[in-house]
CSV table of N, CA and C in Angstrom, one decimal:
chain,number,residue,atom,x,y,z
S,3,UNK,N,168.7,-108.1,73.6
S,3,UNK,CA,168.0,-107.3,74.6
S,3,UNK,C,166.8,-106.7,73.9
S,4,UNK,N,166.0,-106.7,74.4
S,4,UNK,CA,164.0,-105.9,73.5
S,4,UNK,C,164.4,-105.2,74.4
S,5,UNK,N,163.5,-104.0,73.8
S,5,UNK,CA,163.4,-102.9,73.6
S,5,UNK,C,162.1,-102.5,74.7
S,6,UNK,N,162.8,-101.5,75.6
S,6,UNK,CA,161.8,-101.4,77.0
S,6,UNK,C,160.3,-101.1,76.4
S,7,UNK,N,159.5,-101.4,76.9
S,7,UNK,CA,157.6,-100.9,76.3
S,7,UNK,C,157.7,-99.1,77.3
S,8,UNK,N,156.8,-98.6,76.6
S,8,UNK,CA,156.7,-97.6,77.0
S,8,UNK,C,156.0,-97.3,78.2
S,9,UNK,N,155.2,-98.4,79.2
S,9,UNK,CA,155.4,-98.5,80.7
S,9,UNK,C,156.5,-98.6,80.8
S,10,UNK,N,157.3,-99.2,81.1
S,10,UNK,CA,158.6,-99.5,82.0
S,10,UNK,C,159.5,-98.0,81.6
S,11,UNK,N,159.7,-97.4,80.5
S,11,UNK,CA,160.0,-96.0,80.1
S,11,UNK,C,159.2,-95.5,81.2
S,12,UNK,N,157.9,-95.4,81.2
S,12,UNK,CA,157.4,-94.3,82.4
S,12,UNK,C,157.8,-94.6,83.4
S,13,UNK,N,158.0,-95.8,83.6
S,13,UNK,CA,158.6,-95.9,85.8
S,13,UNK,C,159.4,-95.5,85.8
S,14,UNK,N,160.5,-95.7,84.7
S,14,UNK,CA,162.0,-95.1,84.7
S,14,UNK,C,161.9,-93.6,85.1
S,15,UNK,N,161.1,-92.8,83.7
S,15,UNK,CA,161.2,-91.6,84.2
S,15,UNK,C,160.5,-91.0,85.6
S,16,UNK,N,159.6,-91.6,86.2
S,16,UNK,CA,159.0,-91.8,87.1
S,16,UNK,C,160.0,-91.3,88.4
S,17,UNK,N,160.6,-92.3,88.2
S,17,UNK,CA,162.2,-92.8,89.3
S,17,UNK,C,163.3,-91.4,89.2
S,18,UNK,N,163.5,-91.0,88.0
S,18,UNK,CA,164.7,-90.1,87.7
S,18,UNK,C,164.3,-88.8,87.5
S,19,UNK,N,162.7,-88.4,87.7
S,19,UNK,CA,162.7,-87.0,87.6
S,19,UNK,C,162.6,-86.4,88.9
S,20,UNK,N,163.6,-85.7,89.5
S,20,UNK,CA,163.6,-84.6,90.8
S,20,UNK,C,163.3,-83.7,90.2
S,21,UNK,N,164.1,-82.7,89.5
S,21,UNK,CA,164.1,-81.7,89.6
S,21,UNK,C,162.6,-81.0,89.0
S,22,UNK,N,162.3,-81.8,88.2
S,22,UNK,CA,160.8,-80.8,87.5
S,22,UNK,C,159.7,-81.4,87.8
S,23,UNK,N,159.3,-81.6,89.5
S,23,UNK,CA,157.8,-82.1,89.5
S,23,UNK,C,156.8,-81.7,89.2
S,24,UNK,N,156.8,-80.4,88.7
S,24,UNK,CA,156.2,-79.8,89.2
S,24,UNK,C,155.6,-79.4,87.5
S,25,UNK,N,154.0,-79.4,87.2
S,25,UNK,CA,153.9,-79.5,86.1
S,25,UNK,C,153.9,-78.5,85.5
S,26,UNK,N,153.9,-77.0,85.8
S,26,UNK,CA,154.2,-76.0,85.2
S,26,UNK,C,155.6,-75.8,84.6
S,27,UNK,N,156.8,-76.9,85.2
S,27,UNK,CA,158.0,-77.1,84.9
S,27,UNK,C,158.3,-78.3,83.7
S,28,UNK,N,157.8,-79.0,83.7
S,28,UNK,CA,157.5,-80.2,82.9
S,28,UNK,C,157.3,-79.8,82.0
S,29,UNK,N,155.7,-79.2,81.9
S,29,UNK,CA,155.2,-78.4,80.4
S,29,UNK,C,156.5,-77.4,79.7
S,30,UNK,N,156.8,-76.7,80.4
S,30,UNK,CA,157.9,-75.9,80.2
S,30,UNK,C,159.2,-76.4,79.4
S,31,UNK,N,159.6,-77.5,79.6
S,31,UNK,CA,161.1,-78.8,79.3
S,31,UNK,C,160.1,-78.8,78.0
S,32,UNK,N,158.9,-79.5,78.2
S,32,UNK,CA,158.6,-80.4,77.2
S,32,UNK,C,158.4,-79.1,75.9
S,33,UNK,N,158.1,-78.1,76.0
S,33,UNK,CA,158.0,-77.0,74.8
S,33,UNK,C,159.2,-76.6,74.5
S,34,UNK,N,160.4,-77.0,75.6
S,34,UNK,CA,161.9,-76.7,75.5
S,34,UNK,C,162.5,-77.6,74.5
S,35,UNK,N,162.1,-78.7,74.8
S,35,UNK,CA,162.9,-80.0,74.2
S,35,UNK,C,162.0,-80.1,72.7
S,36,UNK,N,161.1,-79.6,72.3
S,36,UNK,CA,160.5,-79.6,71.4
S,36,UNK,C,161.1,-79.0,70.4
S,37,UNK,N,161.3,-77.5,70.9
S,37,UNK,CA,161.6,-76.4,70.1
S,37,UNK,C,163.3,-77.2,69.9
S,38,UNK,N,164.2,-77.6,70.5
S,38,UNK,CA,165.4,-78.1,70.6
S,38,UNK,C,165.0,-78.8,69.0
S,39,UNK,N,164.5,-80.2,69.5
S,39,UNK,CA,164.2,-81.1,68.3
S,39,UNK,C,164.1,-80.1,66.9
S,40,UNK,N,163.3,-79.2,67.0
S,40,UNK,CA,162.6,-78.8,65.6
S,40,UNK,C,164.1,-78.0,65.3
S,41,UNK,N,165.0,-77.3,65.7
S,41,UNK,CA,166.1,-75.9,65.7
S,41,UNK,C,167.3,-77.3,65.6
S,42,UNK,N,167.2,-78.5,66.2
S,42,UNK,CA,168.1,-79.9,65.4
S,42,UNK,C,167.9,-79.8,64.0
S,43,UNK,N,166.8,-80.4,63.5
S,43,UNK,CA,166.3,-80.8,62.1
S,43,UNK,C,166.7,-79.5,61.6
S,44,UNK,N,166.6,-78.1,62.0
S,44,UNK,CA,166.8,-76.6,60.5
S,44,UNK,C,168.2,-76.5,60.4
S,45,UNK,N,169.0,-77.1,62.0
S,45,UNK,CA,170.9,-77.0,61.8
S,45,UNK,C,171.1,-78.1,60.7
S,46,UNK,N,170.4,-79.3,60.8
S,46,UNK,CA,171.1,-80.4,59.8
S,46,UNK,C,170.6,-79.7,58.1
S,47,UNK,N,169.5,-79.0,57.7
S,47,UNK,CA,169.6,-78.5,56.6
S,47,UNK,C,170.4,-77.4,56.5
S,48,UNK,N,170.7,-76.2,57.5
S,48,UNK,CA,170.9,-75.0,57.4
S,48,UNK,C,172.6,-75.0,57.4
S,49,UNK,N,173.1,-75.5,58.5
S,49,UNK,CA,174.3,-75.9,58.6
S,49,UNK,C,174.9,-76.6,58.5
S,50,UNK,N,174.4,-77.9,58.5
S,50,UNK,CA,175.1,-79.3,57.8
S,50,UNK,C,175.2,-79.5,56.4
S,51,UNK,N,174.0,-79.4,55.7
S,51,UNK,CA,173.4,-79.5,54.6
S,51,UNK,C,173.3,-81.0,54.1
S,52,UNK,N,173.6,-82.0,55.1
S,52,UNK,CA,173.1,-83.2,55.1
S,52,UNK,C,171.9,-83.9,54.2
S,53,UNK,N,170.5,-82.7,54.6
S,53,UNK,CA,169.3,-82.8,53.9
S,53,UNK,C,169.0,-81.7,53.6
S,54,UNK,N,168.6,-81.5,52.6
S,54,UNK,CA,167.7,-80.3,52.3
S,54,UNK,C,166.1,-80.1,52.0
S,55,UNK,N,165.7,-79.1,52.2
S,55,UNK,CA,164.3,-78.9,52.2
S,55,UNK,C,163.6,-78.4,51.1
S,56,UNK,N,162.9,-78.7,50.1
S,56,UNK,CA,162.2,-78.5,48.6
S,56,UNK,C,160.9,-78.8,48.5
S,57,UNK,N,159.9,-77.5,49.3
S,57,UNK,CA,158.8,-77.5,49.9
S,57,UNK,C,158.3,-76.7,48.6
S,58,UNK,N,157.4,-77.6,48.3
S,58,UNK,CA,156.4,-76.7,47.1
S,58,UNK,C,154.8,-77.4,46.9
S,59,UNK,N,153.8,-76.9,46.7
S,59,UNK,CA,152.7,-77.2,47.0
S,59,UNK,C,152.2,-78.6,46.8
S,60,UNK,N,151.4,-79.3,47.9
S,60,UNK,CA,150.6,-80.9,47.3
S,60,UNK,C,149.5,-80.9,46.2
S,61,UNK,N,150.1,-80.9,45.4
S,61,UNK,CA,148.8,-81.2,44.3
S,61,UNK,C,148.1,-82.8,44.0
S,62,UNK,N,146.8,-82.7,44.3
S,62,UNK,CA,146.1,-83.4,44.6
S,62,UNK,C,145.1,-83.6,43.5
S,63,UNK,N,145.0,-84.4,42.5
S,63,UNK,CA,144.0,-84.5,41.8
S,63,UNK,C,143.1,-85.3,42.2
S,64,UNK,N,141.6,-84.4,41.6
S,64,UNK,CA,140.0,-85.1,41.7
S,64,UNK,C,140.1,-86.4,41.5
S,65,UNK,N,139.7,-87.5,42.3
S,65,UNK,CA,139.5,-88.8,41.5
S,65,UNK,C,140.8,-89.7,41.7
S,66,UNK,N,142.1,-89.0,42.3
S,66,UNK,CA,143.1,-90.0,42.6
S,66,UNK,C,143.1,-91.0,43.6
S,67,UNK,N,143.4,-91.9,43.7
S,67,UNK,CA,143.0,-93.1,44.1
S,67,UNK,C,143.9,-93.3,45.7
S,68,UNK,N,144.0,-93.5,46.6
S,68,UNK,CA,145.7,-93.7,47.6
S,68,UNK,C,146.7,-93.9,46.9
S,69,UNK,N,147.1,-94.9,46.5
S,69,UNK,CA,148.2,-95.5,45.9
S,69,UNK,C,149.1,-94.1,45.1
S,70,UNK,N,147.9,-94.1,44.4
S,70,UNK,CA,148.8,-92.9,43.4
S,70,UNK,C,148.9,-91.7,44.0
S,71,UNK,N,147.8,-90.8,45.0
S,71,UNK,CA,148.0,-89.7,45.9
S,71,UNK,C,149.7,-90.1,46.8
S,72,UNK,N,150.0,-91.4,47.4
S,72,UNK,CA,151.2,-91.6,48.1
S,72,UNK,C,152.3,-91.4,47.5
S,73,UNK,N,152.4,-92.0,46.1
S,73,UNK,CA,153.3,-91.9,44.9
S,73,UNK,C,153.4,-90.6,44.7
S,74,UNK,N,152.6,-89.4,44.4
S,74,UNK,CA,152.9,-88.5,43.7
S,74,UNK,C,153.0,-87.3,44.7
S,75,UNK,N,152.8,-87.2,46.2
S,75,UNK,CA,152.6,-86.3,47.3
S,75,UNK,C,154.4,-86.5,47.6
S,76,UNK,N,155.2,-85.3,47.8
S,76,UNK,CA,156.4,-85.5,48.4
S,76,UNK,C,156.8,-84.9,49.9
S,77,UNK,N,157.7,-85.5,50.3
S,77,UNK,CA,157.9,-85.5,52.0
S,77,UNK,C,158.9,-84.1,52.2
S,78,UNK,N,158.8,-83.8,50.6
S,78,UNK,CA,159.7,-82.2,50.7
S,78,UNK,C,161.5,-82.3,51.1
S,79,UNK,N,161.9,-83.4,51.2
S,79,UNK,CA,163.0,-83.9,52.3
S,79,UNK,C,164.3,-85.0,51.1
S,80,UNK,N,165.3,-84.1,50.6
S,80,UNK,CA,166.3,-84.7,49.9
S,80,UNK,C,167.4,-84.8,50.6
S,81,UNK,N,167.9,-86.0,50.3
S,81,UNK,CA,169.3,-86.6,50.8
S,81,UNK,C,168.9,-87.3,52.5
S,82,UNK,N,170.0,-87.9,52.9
S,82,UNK,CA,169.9,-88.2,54.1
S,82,UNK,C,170.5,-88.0,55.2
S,83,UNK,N,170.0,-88.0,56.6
S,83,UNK,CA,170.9,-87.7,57.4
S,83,UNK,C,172.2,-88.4,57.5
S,84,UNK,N,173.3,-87.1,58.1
S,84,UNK,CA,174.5,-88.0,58.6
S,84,UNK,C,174.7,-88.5,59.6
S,85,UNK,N,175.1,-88.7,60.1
S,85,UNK,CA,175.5,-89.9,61.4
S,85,UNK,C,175.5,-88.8,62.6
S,86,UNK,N,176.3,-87.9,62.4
S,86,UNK,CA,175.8,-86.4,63.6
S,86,UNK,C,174.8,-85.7,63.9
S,87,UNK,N,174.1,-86.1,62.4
S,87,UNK,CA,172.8,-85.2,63.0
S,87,UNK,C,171.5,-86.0,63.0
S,88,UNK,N,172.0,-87.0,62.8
S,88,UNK,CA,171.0,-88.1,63.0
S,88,UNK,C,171.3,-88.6,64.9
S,89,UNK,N,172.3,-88.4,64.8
S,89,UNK,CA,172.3,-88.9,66.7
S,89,UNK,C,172.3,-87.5,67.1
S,90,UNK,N,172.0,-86.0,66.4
S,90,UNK,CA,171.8,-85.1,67.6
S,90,UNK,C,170.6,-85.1,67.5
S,91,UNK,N,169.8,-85.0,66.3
S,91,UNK,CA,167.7,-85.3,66.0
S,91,UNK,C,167.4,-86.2,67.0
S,92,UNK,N,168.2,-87.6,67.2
S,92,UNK,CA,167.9,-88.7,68.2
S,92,UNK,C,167.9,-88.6,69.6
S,93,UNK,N,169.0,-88.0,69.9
S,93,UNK,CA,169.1,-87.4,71.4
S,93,UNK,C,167.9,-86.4,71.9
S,94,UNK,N,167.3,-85.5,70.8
S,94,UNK,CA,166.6,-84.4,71.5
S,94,UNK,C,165.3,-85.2,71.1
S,95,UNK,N,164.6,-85.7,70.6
S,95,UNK,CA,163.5,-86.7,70.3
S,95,UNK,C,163.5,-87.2,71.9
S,96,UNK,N,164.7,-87.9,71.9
S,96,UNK,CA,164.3,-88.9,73.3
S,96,UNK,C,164.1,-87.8,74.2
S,97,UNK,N,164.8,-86.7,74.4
S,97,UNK,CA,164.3,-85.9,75.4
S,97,UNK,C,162.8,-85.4,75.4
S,98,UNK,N,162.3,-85.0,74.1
S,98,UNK,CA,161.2,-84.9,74.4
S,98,UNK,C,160.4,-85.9,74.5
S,99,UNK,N,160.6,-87.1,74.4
S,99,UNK,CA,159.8,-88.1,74.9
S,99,UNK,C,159.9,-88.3,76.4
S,100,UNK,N,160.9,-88.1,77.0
S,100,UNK,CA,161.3,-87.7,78.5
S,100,UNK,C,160.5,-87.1,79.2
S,101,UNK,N,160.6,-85.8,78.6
S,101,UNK,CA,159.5,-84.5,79.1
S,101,UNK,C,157.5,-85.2,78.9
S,102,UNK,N,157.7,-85.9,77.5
S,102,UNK,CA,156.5,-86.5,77.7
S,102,UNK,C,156.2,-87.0,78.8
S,103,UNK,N,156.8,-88.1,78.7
S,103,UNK,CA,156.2,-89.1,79.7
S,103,UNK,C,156.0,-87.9,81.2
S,104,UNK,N,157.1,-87.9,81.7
S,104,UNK,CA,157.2,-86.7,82.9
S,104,UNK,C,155.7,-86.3,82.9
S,105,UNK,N,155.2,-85.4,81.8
S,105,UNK,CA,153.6,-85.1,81.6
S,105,UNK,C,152.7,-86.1,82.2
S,106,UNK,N,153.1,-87.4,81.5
S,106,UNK,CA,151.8,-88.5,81.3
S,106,UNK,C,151.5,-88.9,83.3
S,107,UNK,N,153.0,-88.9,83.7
S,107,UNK,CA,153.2,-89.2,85.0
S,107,UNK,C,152.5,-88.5,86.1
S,108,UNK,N,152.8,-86.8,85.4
S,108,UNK,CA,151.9,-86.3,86.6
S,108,UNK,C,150.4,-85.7,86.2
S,109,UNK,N,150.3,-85.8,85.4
S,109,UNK,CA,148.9,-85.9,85.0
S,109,UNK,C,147.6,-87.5,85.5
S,110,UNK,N,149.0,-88.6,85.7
S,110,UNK,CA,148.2,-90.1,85.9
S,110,UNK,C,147.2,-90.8,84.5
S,111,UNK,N,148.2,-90.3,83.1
S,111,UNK,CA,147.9,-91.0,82.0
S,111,UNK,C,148.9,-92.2,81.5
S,112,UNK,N,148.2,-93.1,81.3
S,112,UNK,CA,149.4,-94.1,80.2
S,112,UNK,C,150.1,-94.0,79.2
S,113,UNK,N,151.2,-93.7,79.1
S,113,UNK,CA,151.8,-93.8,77.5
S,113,UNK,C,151.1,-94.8,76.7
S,114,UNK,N,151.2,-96.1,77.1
S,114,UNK,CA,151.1,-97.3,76.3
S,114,UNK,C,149.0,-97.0,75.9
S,115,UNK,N,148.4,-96.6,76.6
S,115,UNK,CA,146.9,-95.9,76.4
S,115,UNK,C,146.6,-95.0,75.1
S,116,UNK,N,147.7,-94.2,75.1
S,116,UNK,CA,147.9,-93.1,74.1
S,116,UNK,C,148.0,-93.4,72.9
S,117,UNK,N,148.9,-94.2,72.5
S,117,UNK,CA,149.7,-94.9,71.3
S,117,UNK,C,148.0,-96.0,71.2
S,118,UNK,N,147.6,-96.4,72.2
S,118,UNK,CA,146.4,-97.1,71.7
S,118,UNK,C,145.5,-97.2,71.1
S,119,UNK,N,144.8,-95.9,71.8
S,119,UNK,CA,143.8,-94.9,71.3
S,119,UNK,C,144.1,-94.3,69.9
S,120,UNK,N,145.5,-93.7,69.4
S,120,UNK,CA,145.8,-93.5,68.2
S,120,UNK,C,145.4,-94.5,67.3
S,121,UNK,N,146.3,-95.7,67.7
S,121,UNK,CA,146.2,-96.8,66.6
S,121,UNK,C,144.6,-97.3,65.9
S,122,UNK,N,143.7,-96.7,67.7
S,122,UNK,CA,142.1,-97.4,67.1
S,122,UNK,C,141.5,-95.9,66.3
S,123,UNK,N,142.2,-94.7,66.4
S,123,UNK,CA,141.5,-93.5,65.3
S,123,UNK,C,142.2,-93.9,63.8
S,124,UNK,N,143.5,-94.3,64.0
S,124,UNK,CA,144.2,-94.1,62.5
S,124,UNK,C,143.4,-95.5,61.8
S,125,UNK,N,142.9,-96.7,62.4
S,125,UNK,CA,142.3,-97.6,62.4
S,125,UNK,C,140.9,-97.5,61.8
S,126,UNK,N,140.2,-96.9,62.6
S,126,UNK,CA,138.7,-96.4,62.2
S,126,UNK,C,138.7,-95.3,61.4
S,127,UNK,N,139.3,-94.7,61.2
S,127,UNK,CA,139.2,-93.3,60.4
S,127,UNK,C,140.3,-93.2,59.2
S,128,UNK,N,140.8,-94.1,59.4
S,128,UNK,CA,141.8,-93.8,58.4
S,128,UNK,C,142.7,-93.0,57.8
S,129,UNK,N,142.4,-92.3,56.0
S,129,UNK,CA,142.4,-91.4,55.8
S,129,UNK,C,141.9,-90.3,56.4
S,130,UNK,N,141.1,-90.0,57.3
S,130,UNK,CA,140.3,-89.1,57.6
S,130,UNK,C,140.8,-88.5,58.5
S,131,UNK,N,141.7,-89.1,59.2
S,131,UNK,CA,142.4,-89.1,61.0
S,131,UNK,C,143.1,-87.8,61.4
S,132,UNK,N,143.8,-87.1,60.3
S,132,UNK,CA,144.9,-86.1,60.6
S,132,UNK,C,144.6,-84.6,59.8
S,133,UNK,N,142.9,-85.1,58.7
S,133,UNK,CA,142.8,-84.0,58.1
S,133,UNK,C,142.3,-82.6,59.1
């Protein structure tokens, strides 16, 4: 079975949202489900200790090239998730992609537009994209 495209995701949620049409409610979930996701990921360091966090500054030398900036920059993030908090991070993720779309729906934007448009900045701009 493939994996729905992210139209057919929006008709779905399209179809199953009653309760929040309303987009001051939407927005609402979607800051809800957000903050959920992020307060997921601090329980799997804080209370699981699954992964832990070892956040200390990107040092960036003059003259480094990609390759070696990718190599020597860390994602701050040791060990890996466990199976619990990897399917509770995954649960609230899809929710907020839920509440996304819900947005994209009543606003009359495309998911699959969005993801597009990214691809042609991270494309054209490259390194430049997210500074």
């Amino acid at each position: 079975m493939s994996a729905p495209s992210l139209h057919s995701f929006q008709d779905q949620v399209s179809e199953l949202l009653l309760r929040h049409r309303s987009l001051l409610d939407v927005m609402s979930k979607m800051g809800q489900t957000n903050a959920a996701a992020t307060r997921s990921v601090t329980k799997a360091i804080t209370e699981c200790g699954c992964i832990e966090l070892h956040a200390t500054k990107q040092d960036f030398e003059p003259g480094m090239d990609l390759q070696e900036a990718k190599e020597t920059i860390s994602k701050h993030v040791q060990g890996e998730l466990c199976e619990n908090c990897r399917d509770v991070i995954t649960n609230e993720l899809g929710r907020s992609l839920f509440y996304m779309s819900a947005l994209c729906n009543l606003l009359g934007i495309d998911m699959e537009e969005i993801v597009e448009r990214e691809s042609q900045k991270c494309s054209t701009l490259g390194l430049f994209n997210m500074s």
